[in-house]
Coordinates of C-alpha atoms in Angstrom, one line a residue:
M1 CA 93.1 -22.9 -15.9
R2 CA 92.3 -26.3 -14.4
P3 CA 94.1 -27.7 -11.3
V4 CA 95.8 -31.0 -12.0
L5 CA 98.1 -33.5 -10.3
E6 CA 100.6 -35.9 -11.9
I7 CA 101.7 -38.7 -9.6
G8 CA 104.9 -40.4 -10.7
G9 CA 107.4 -42.9 -9.2
T10 CA 109.9 -40.2 -8.2
H11 CA 107.9 -37.0 -7.9
V12 CA 104.4 -35.5 -7.7
T13 CA 103.5 -32.3 -9.6
A14 CA 100.6 -29.9 -9.1
A15 CA 99.8 -27.2 -11.6
L16 CA 97.2 -25.1 -13.3
A17 CA 96.9 -26.2 -16.9
D18 CA 95.0 -25.0 -19.9
P19 CA 94.7 -27.4 -22.8
R20 CA 93.4 -24.7 -25.2
T21 CA 96.6 -22.7 -25.0
A22 CA 99.0 -25.5 -23.9
T23 CA 99.9 -23.4 -20.9
V24 CA 101.0 -24.7 -17.5
A25 CA 101.2 -22.2 -14.7
R26 CA 102.0 -22.1 -10.9
S27 CA 103.7 -25.5 -11.0
V28 CA 104.7 -27.1 -7.7
R29 CA 106.9 -30.3 -7.6
R30 CA 107.8 -32.5 -4.7
P31 CA 110.0 -35.6 -4.5
L32 CA 108.2 -38.9 -4.0
D33 CA 109.4 -42.4 -3.0
A34 CA 107.1 -44.9 -4.7
R35 CA 108.4 -47.6 -2.4
G36 CA 107.5 -45.6 0.7
T37 CA 104.7 -46.0 3.1
A38 CA 101.1 -44.9 2.3
E39 CA 101.4 -42.1 4.8
H40 CA 104.6 -40.8 3.2
I41 CA 103.2 -41.0 -0.4
L42 CA 99.8 -39.5 0.3
G43 CA 101.2 -36.9 2.6
A44 CA 103.5 -35.7 -0.2
V45 CA 100.7 -35.6 -2.7
V46 CA 98.3 -33.7 -0.4
R47 CA 101.0 -31.2 0.6
C48 CA 101.9 -30.6 -3.1
A49 CA 98.3 -30.1 -4.0
G50 CA 97.8 -27.7 -1.1
D51 CA 100.9 -25.7 -2.0
L52 CA 99.3 -24.9 -5.4
E53 CA 96.7 -22.9 -3.5
A54 CA 94.0 -23.5 -6.2
A55 CA 90.6 -21.9 -5.8
P56 CA 88.1 -23.8 -3.6
G57 CA 85.5 -26.0 -5.2
E58 CA 87.5 -26.9 -8.3
V59 CA 87.4 -30.2 -10.1
W60 CA 91.0 -31.6 -10.1
G61 CA 92.4 -33.9 -12.8
V62 CA 94.7 -36.5 -11.5
A63 CA 97.1 -38.5 -13.7
V64 CA 98.3 -41.7 -12.0
P65 CA 99.9 -44.9 -13.3
G66 CA 98.1 -48.3 -13.0
P67 CA 97.1 -50.7 -11.8
F68 CA 94.6 -48.3 -10.4
D69 CA 90.8 -48.1 -10.4
H70 CA 90.6 -44.7 -12.1
D71 CA 86.8 -44.6 -12.0
K72 CA 86.6 -45.1 -8.2
G73 CA 89.9 -43.6 -7.3
I74 CA 91.1 -46.7 -5.5
A75 CA 94.7 -47.9 -5.7
R76 CA 95.3 -51.5 -6.9
F77 CA 99.1 -51.6 -7.0
E78 CA 100.3 -55.0 -6.1
G79 CA 103.6 -56.7 -6.9
V80 CA 104.6 -54.0 -9.3
G81 CA 107.5 -52.6 -7.2
K82 CA 105.9 -49.2 -6.7
F83 CA 103.1 -47.8 -4.6
D84 CA 102.4 -51.2 -3.1
D85 CA 101.6 -49.8 0.3
L86 CA 98.7 -47.9 -1.3
Y87 CA 96.8 -51.1 -2.2
G88 CA 93.0 -50.8 -1.5
I89 CA 93.2 -47.1 -0.3
D90 CA 90.5 -44.7 -1.5
V91 CA 92.9 -42.0 -2.9
R92 CA 89.9 -39.9 -4.0
S93 CA 88.6 -39.6 -0.4
V94 CA 92.1 -38.8 0.9
L95 CA 92.5 -35.9 -1.6
L96 CA 88.9 -34.6 -1.0
D97 CA 89.4 -34.6 2.7
G98 CA 93.1 -33.5 2.9
V99 CA 93.6 -30.9 0.2
W100 CA 93.0 -27.3 1.1
P101 CA 91.2 -25.3 -0.3
R102 CA 88.8 -28.2 -0.7
P103 CA 88.2 -29.6 -4.2
A104 CA 84.7 -30.2 -5.4
E105 CA 85.8 -33.5 -7.0
T106 CA 88.8 -35.4 -8.3
V107 CA 88.8 -37.2 -11.7
F108 CA 91.5 -39.8 -12.2
L109 CA 93.0 -41.0 -15.5
N110 CA 96.0 -43.2 -16.4
D111 CA 99.2 -41.2 -16.8
A112 CA 99.9 -42.6 -20.3
H113 CA 96.4 -41.6 -21.4
A114 CA 97.1 -38.1 -20.0
F115 CA 100.3 -38.0 -21.9
L116 CA 98.6 -38.9 -25.3
L117 CA 95.7 -36.5 -24.6
G118 CA 98.1 -33.7 -24.0
E119 CA 100.0 -34.4 -27.1
W120 CA 96.8 -34.7 -29.1
H121 CA 95.3 -31.4 -27.9
A122 CA 98.5 -29.3 -28.1
G123 CA 101.5 -31.4 -29.1
T124 CA 102.9 -33.6 -31.8
A125 CA 99.7 -35.7 -32.3
R126 CA 97.6 -32.7 -33.0
G127 CA 95.5 -33.1 -36.1
H128 CA 95.7 -36.9 -36.2
H129 CA 92.5 -38.9 -36.2
R130 CA 93.8 -42.1 -34.8
C131 CA 96.9 -42.0 -32.6
V132 CA 98.9 -44.2 -30.2
G133 CA 101.2 -43.1 -27.4
I134 CA 103.7 -45.0 -25.4
T135 CA 105.6 -43.8 -22.3
L136 CA 109.0 -45.4 -21.6
G137 CA 110.2 -45.3 -18.0
T138 CA 110.3 -48.0 -15.4
G139 CA 108.0 -49.9 -17.8
V140 CA 106.0 -49.3 -20.9
G141 CA 102.7 -47.3 -20.7
S142 CA 100.4 -47.0 -23.6
A143 CA 97.3 -45.2 -24.9
F144 CA 95.1 -45.6 -28.0
A145 CA 92.8 -42.8 -29.0
V146 CA 90.4 -41.7 -31.7
D147 CA 89.8 -38.0 -32.0
G148 CA 90.9 -37.6 -28.4
D149 CA 88.7 -40.4 -27.1
V150 CA 90.8 -43.1 -25.3
R151 CA 90.0 -46.6 -26.5
R152 CA 90.5 -49.7 -24.3
T153 CA 89.0 -52.3 -26.7
G154 CA 88.8 -52.7 -30.5
P155 CA 91.0 -53.9 -33.4
G156 CA 94.6 -53.6 -32.5
V157 CA 94.0 -52.5 -28.9
P158 CA 95.6 -54.9 -26.4
P159 CA 93.8 -55.9 -23.2
Q160 CA 92.7 -52.8 -21.4
G161 CA 94.7 -50.7 -23.9
R162 CA 97.9 -51.8 -22.1
V163 CA 100.8 -53.1 -24.2
D164 CA 102.5 -54.1 -20.9
L165 CA 100.0 -56.9 -20.7
L166 CA 101.2 -58.4 -24.0
R167 CA 103.2 -61.6 -23.7
V168 CA 105.9 -62.4 -26.2
G169 CA 107.5 -65.8 -26.3
G170 CA 105.5 -66.7 -23.1
R171 CA 107.0 -63.7 -21.2
P172 CA 105.5 -60.3 -20.4
L173 CA 106.7 -57.5 -22.7
E174 CA 108.4 -55.7 -19.9
D175 CA 110.8 -58.6 -19.4
S176 CA 112.4 -57.3 -22.6
V177 CA 111.5 -53.6 -22.7
S178 CA 111.8 -51.7 -19.4
R179 CA 114.4 -50.0 -17.3
R180 CA 115.2 -53.3 -15.4
A181 CA 115.4 -55.2 -18.7
I182 CA 117.8 -52.7 -20.2
L183 CA 120.0 -52.8 -17.1
A184 CA 120.0 -56.6 -17.0
R185 CA 120.7 -56.8 -20.8
Y186 CA 123.6 -54.4 -20.5
G187 CA 125.1 -56.4 -17.6
G188 CA 124.6 -59.8 -19.1
D189 CA 121.7 -61.6 -20.8
A190 CA 118.3 -60.6 -19.4
P191 CA 115.8 -63.4 -19.2
G192 CA 113.3 -63.1 -22.0
A193 CA 115.4 -60.5 -23.9
P194 CA 115.3 -60.6 -27.7
D195 CA 117.8 -62.9 -29.3
G196 CA 120.4 -61.4 -31.5
A197 CA 123.8 -59.9 -31.7
L198 CA 124.1 -59.4 -28.0
D199 CA 124.0 -63.0 -27.1
G200 CA 127.2 -63.9 -25.2
A201 CA 128.6 -60.4 -25.7
L202 CA 127.7 -58.7 -22.5
D203 CA 129.8 -60.4 -19.9
G204 CA 130.6 -58.8 -16.5
A205 CA 128.6 -57.3 -13.7
L206 CA 127.0 -53.9 -13.8
D207 CA 128.4 -51.0 -11.9
G208 CA 125.6 -50.2 -9.5
A209 CA 125.9 -46.5 -10.5
V210 CA 125.0 -47.2 -14.1
D211 CA 121.4 -46.4 -15.2
V212 CA 119.7 -46.1 -18.6
R213 CA 120.9 -42.5 -19.0
E214 CA 124.6 -43.6 -18.5
I215 CA 124.1 -46.5 -21.0
A216 CA 122.8 -44.0 -23.5
D217 CA 125.8 -41.7 -23.0
R218 CA 128.1 -44.7 -23.5
A219 CA 126.2 -45.6 -26.7
R220 CA 126.7 -42.1 -28.1
A221 CA 130.4 -42.3 -27.2
G222 CA 130.7 -45.3 -29.4
E223 CA 130.5 -48.2 -26.9
R224 CA 129.3 -51.2 -29.0
R225 CA 127.5 -53.1 -26.3
A226 CA 125.6 -50.0 -25.1
R227 CA 124.4 -49.2 -28.6
L228 CA 123.4 -52.9 -29.2
V229 CA 121.3 -52.8 -26.1
F230 CA 119.3 -49.8 -27.4
D231 CA 119.1 -51.2 -30.9
E232 CA 117.9 -54.6 -30.0
T233 CA 115.5 -53.5 -27.3
F234 CA 113.7 -50.9 -29.4
M235 CA 113.7 -52.9 -32.6
F236 CA 112.0 -55.6 -30.6
L237 CA 109.4 -53.1 -29.2
G238 CA 108.8 -51.8 -32.7
A239 CA 108.2 -55.4 -34.0
V240 CA 105.7 -56.0 -31.1
L241 CA 103.8 -52.7 -31.7
A242 CA 103.6 -53.0 -35.5
P243 CA 100.6 -55.3 -35.8
C244 CA 98.7 -53.3 -33.1
L245 CA 99.3 -50.1 -35.0
R246 CA 98.3 -51.6 -38.3
A247 CA 95.1 -53.1 -36.9
F248 CA 94.2 -49.8 -35.1
D249 CA 94.9 -47.8 -38.3
A250 CA 97.1 -45.4 -36.3
T251 CA 98.6 -42.6 -38.3
V252 CA 101.1 -41.5 -35.6
L253 CA 103.0 -43.1 -32.7
V254 CA 104.0 -40.6 -30.0
V255 CA 106.8 -41.5 -27.6
G256 CA 107.3 -39.9 -24.2
G257 CA 108.5 -40.8 -20.7
A258 CA 112.0 -40.5 -19.1
M259 CA 113.7 -42.6 -21.7
A260 CA 112.5 -40.3 -24.5
A261 CA 115.5 -38.2 -23.6
S262 CA 117.4 -40.8 -25.6
W263 CA 115.3 -40.3 -28.7
D264 CA 118.3 -40.0 -30.9
L265 CA 119.1 -43.7 -30.0
I266 CA 115.5 -45.0 -29.7
R267 CA 114.0 -43.6 -32.9
P268 CA 116.1 -45.4 -35.5
A269 CA 115.8 -48.7 -33.7
L270 CA 112.0 -48.3 -33.2
R271 CA 111.6 -47.3 -36.8
A272 CA 113.5 -50.4 -38.0
G273 CA 111.4 -52.6 -35.8
L274 CA 108.2 -51.1 -37.2
G275 CA 109.3 -51.9 -40.7
D276 CA 107.0 -50.7 -43.4
T277 CA 104.1 -50.0 -40.9
P278 CA 102.5 -46.8 -42.3
V279 CA 102.7 -44.6 -39.2
A280 CA 104.5 -41.4 -38.4
L281 CA 106.9 -41.7 -35.5
R282 CA 107.3 -38.7 -33.2
A283 CA 108.7 -37.8 -29.9
G284 CA 106.4 -35.9 -27.6
A285 CA 106.6 -32.1 -28.0
L286 CA 105.4 -31.0 -24.5
G287 CA 107.8 -32.8 -22.3
E288 CA 106.7 -33.0 -18.6
N289 CA 103.8 -30.8 -19.4
A290 CA 102.0 -33.3 -21.6
A291 CA 100.3 -35.3 -18.8
L292 CA 99.4 -32.1 -17.0
I293 CA 97.7 -30.6 -20.1
G294 CA 96.1 -34.0 -20.9
A295 CA 94.7 -34.3 -17.3
A296 CA 93.2 -30.8 -17.7
A297 CA 91.7 -31.7 -21.1
Y298 CA 90.2 -34.9 -19.7
V299 CA 88.3 -32.9 -17.0
T300 CA 87.3 -29.9 -19.2

């Protein structure tokens, strides 16, 4: 069992994970406010890790979203709407000094990379030579891997392996595919959103209580505008991903993240956007354990 941390926008999880058996044990979860102060965020992370009571002298795997210098353990969040107060902080030193029992080392990796590695070792990407993973949450995370080795360059791989850095029609991808884009598209026309059947159809202001989950529920209940938001958003994403997947020779695309709970709505639209791209389309099988298992595998 390897001690691991997953740091997300709403929570931090510490656990003991074994990629060989896809086992996660002694999991500890704490709420986290990504817009909070550095003291609040790092305090919650350190307390969560300490509550796990791992053995002293262990090497911890830490899955954390970007922008982050994963090699040095230094936060580079700036203007992304989360963890901005951490900019420039040596998170590695904070964990090594603050967690008790003391770790021997901390090894950081991108949370989307951890997700795909977990699914490749013990989930729905197992047995695939070349695979791609995307995580759908506040934005779009991504990972490209060959036999469990994450690739950041090469045919089909976007800059730094990050599809969120792609620009479509002069705008960042996340202007059209993200939590904020879906909410804006549902309430009106989101700037940069894909053209199509929704144009002019979404008049009215959003109820502040509505989130992506509620829009998904409305789509399942037969509301036309909610279903069109999902259809056009994920058809658009599929069309953007298709040339990357073809050039990378991927045989499977694995989807995770909070929005994957709406897989029944996402899958048909994403498949339509991918067209005849010869790739299997799968939802992650490990749920919230994927990144924990992937972080453990990365360290092992």
